[in-house]
Amino acid sequence: MTNHWIDIKNSDCILICGSNAAENHPISFKYVTEARKKGATLISVDPRFTRTSAKADIFAQIRSGTDIAFLGGMIKYILDNRLYNKAYVAAYTNAPFIVGKDFSFKKGLFSGYDKTTRKYDKKTWAFELDEKGVPKMDRSLKHPRCVFQLLKKHYSRYTPDKVSRITGIAVKDLKRIYKAYGATGAPGKAGTIMYAMGWTQHTVGTQNIRTMAIIQLLLGNMGVSGGGVNALRGESNVQGSTDHCLLWHIWPGYLKTPRASNGSLDAYNKKYTPKSNDPLSANWWRNYPKYSVSLLKSFFGEAATAANDFGYNWLPKVDDGVPYSWLDLFDAMYKGQIKGFFAWGQNPACSGSNAGKVRQALKNLDWLVNVNLFDNETGSFWKGPGMDPAQIKTEVFMLPACVSVEKEGSITNSGRWMQWRYQGPKPMGNSRPDGDIIMDLFQRIRALYQDGGAFPEPIRNLKWDYLTDGKYDPHKVAKEINGYFLKDVTVKGKAFKKGTLVPSFTYLQADGSTSSGNWLYCNSYTEKGNMAARRSKRDAVNGIGLFPKFAWCWPVNRRIIYNRASVDLKGEPWDKNHWVIRWTGSKWIGDVPDGGWPPLGSLEKPDPKSKWAFIMRKHGHAQIFGPGRAEGPFPEHYEPLECPVEKNLMNPQRVNPVAAIFEGRADTFATCDPRYPYVGTTYRVSEHWQTGLMTRTQPWLLELQPQVFVEMSEELAKLKGIKNGERVLAKSARGSLECTAIVTKRIKPLNIAGTVVHEVGFPYHYGWRWPESGKEDSANLLTPSAGDANTRIPETKAFMVNIVKI
Amino acid sequence: MSKSFFVDTTVCTACRGCQVACKQWHDLPAETTQNRGSYQNPEDLSFDTYKLVRMKEREIGGKLQWLFFPEQCRHCLEPPCRDTAGQPEAIYTDSATGAVLYTANTRGLNVKEIIEACPYNIPRASQDGTLAKCDMCVDRVKNGLQPACVKTCPTGAMNFGDREAMLAMAKKRLKEVQAKYPKASLLDPEDVRVVYLTAFDPALYHEFAVASGYASGITRQVALRKMAAPLTRWIRALG
Ligand code: SF4
Ligand code: SF4
């Protein structure tokens, strides 16, 4: 989230699309309800009418996988009706930037596409630079090649009629939504988006979010209270684990994982440190080497020296151009290329897209270590449906982990709040905290390397001094993440003693004199104490619910990021009631500002001491035109890999030309195939969580939602002769699933370009291991292993199925 | 001071936190259920289920509504169940809170008569004829805590406090809701301690959302017993 949970209450219009907050983030509805009581409009756009829709002022049923068409239509509406905040767009976004002459978009492809590699050469997407190397701009937004004009042109095709034919939303409903949401473009008004996996789990997932980001920028909704782009995380600590590099392509704090071609620390730092020639651009990532070196110092301590590149070459590098995402790893496992696997706090046999393929892949392992609270479908895959235990040689080890409340540590919630938690009950039985398990594992591995072994340096030199009385100490780790001064130093005129904690990332250095396990968290555990453990209920001066001394928030306790855009050029807030920061004439008050520089003053003669608003961007401006993404600088509607239409009505490319697609027997896909005529999607329900390991085993929750089901319209049920509550079989090109039919008014047949299209939906929480009947299995047996081109997240939210009577 | 609930169904999201919290606090066993083609489960209240979020899909004025009704005993001010039983050791009103409480002694009562007496169709019997229903978490309330369902509710649908405060809250909220839903109403606010607010005709939410047989105010059995009561008291006094 750019904002945070409480801040939802300050919104004037809440769009819930690609998520189902009432069901899956129930507490968020405390704030949604508060906003609504103050008059906010709630819009729910979903493939079915959910418990969120039940509370909405406006509901529209959308065909899964058509969000870019829906949102692209909104961009056009905002532009056509001049609902955008012009001053904001001209000053804070790259709308005025001039794009090079060779940029084009034709027949669904941007310039630079290579058919054979299915990749873009992004050269022609670059901005024109002036003689100083600063992007040329036309703040009047009139230049025919400025981003604003290109945007207009690009979305001119997204007419209400065409959008309606693609999405299935009636034109009048589209217009109602566009009008209500577009009204937040008025200065002082704020609209927010609450999204989750319903937007990300698509072959166009990243671009779904990009489209909304463009809308938020046009309407001046970024940086303001009650606005922002807000990802509702699906686990209490998903934000934290992402910040600390859960994903293969990043190091802690969103530093890049080095590639094989980044041969030295210097080459690595050069490659990933952006350069700006604009004195008004803070270009915050210019500090990259300070963060990467401090990270290496935190990994390797004394052993990391300037002479050995601070141990840079002890860390693994990924091959250039080769992805190592979830889908790729399981594909490699399926092909027998991976022999050992730690399934740590996960249940891929149920959570993995195309779960049938995942279950087959597990058979190829020599060993599998299942670290979890309970046994699950992954640990017991060898005795699952269709498996012959006698034929499976995989050795499975179970390491029981204790549950979160049985250990001390922090979680970082969706709103970026790092919150310290204390231990409640002691771990049950022989279960242990993850920290203890991993420390123990590491010490045993290190012992094996004492007498040599291949490439022992990284293992021998790892600093990990996190034990207290032989046990993992979360405070030591939290301090390490914050970082230490490693020498007596003077930074910015302040003297710091060796061994003390660094007060904030502005003091980190690239010379090895500081360490920090994650620069973004530098400031979280300082000489003043554990900031995450704070519990003050006092609000900030602006009274908008920031509660700055309750827990701690990255970066540097800034509760609403990009907040320099919440004010006009003079530093006066757009919204006088719910203001985030304000310039007093000598300083900023309110939230922690995005840098202490004074306001710009004017665009013609900006204060030379000031900086552009979006300090994390190289050029200091938010990106309406995003030249870094895999499928192009503007989002374009492409159909899901499996879809019910022969043609994409928006352009001749049916699917995302750079989507991650896998080939092989386990990866069959069916589009416009009469055997799989219905659109399918997956989701969660309030009563279960993730693959259900912690909820299916809970009798009270199983009582509420005892069985896997498929929701369908009354019309489809009639067509298939299916009665409400009866068991049916769902089939996709990859697998089948027995489930109970819920025949409901909450899904209606869609009119897609004059054809009736039916959509059905499944919760994905089940697995054969529990309930005892063994008959409730995972909906991911149906879903495809195709992925987004940037993140390679699987497309579990739009695929094709059939439903038959049993 | 006597207590009341205010249940604002217009903000209830049917998360069913209240339903589970009730089972948890009272340590009630889960029922073995089946998906019957609905999210609502169990199908009905039972000896082991005191709180049930009912869900109904309705088309009202051409618009689909999914109506949620977190049902429980209303803790009537003049409870017909209590008056029908006429045995304070089985059913009585707690004077401090106003909670209507059932004891193990309900076992001897005429189950059918008690259930029929309840205008909201609340009490349920176990196999051995003991009756059970919501107890207002009176043990929590007397220790300064809110009822479990109220504590757990994320949206503010479930509210609990002094009766006057709850009635004031209900009336204020009714006004706000009526601006958008002219048919919104408070259900039997003068007769019960669990005051529901609905946006539409209460019958669309649940058959027993408002009192059945309450037209006359009380059921026949109660009327009879009430008439007999002074006489019994008089006889007792003599005795
Ligand atoms: S806890 Fe509150 S919101 Fe959830 S079902 Fe109960 S009354 Fe409704
Ligand atoms: S609602 Fe029914 S059970 Fe509850 S007090 Fe009233 S009559 Fe008795």
PDB file of C-alpha atoms and ligand atoms in Angstrom, chain B residues 72-83 91 93 98-102 114-115 117-124 132-134 191-192 194 214, ligand 2:
ATOM      1  CA  GLN B  72     -29.831 -14.321  18.098  1.00  0.00           C
ATOM      2  CA  CYS B  73     -32.205 -14.224  21.054  1.00  0.00           C
ATOM      3  CA  ARG B  74     -33.714 -10.757  21.493  1.00  0.00           C
ATOM      4  CA  HIS B  75     -33.703 -10.790  25.301  1.00  0.00           C
ATOM      5  CA  CYS B  76     -37.295  -9.530  25.329  1.00  0.00           C
ATOM      6  CA  LEU B  77     -38.286  -7.043  27.986  1.00  0.00           C
ATOM      7  CA  GLU B  78     -41.317  -9.194  28.793  1.00  0.00           C
ATOM      8  CA  PRO B  79     -40.064 -12.535  27.528  1.00  0.00           C
ATOM      9  CA  PRO B  80     -42.912 -14.837  26.485  1.00  0.00           C
ATOM     10  CA  CYS B  81     -40.600 -17.848  26.857  1.00  0.00           C
ATOM     11  CA  ARG B  82     -39.978 -17.010  30.482  1.00  0.00           C
ATOM     12  CA  ASP B  83     -43.585 -16.247  31.181  1.00  0.00           C
ATOM     13  CA  ILE B  91     -35.857 -19.307  32.758  1.00  0.00           C
ATOM     14  CA  THR B  93     -34.369 -12.391  33.655  1.00  0.00           C
ATOM     15  CA  GLY B  98     -31.887  -7.680  31.521  1.00  0.00           C
ATOM     16  CA  ALA B  99     -30.463 -10.871  29.991  1.00  0.00           C
ATOM     17  CA  VAL B 100     -32.991 -13.678  29.692  1.00  0.00           C
ATOM     18  CA  LEU B 101     -31.208 -16.775  30.949  1.00  0.00           C
ATOM     19  CA  TYR B 102     -31.897 -20.486  30.584  1.00  0.00           C
ATOM     20  CA  ILE B 114     -41.578 -22.783  25.030  1.00  0.00           C
ATOM     21  CA  ILE B 115     -40.381 -22.706  21.421  1.00  0.00           C
ATOM     22  CA  ALA B 117     -44.082 -19.095  22.810  1.00  0.00           C
ATOM     23  CA  CYS B 118     -41.016 -17.352  21.426  1.00  0.00           C
ATOM     24  CA  PRO B 119     -42.147 -14.845  18.805  1.00  0.00           C
ATOM     25  CA  TYR B 120     -38.697 -15.018  17.202  1.00  0.00           C
ATOM     26  CA  ASN B 121     -38.396 -18.817  17.070  1.00  0.00           C
ATOM     27  CA  ILE B 122     -35.158 -18.887  19.066  1.00  0.00           C
ATOM     28  CA  PRO B 123     -34.870 -21.584  21.723  1.00  0.00           C
ATOM     29  CA  ARG B 124     -33.640 -25.022  20.700  1.00  0.00           C
ATOM     30  CA  ALA B 132     -30.457 -23.338  25.071  1.00  0.00           C
ATOM     31  CA  LYS B 133     -29.982 -19.998  23.376  1.00  0.00           C
ATOM     32  CA  CYS B 134     -27.883 -16.814  23.505  1.00  0.00           C
ATOM     33  CA  ASP B 191     -40.051  -4.875  23.186  1.00  0.00           C
ATOM     34  CA  VAL B 192     -36.554  -6.274  22.876  1.00  0.00           C
ATOM     35  CA  VAL B 194     -31.537  -6.741  20.638  1.00  0.00           C
ATOM     36  CA  TYR B 214     -46.976  -9.941  18.436  1.00  0.00           C
TER      37      TYR B 214
HETATM   38  S1  SF4 C   2     -36.376 -13.879  21.846  1.00  0.00           S
HETATM   39 FE1  SF4 C   2     -37.452 -15.724  22.369  1.00  0.00          FE
HETATM   40  S2  SF4 C   2     -36.005 -16.855  23.576  1.00  0.00           S
HETATM   41 FE2  SF4 C   2     -35.251 -14.777  23.509  1.00  0.00          FE
HETATM   42  S3  SF4 C   2     -36.099 -13.824  25.340  1.00  0.00           S
HETATM   43 FE3  SF4 C   2     -37.528 -13.402  23.668  1.00  0.00          FE
HETATM   44  S4  SF4 C   2     -38.987 -15.069  23.846  1.00  0.00           S
HETATM   45 FE4  SF4 C   2     -37.247 -15.701  25.011  1.00  0.00          FE
END
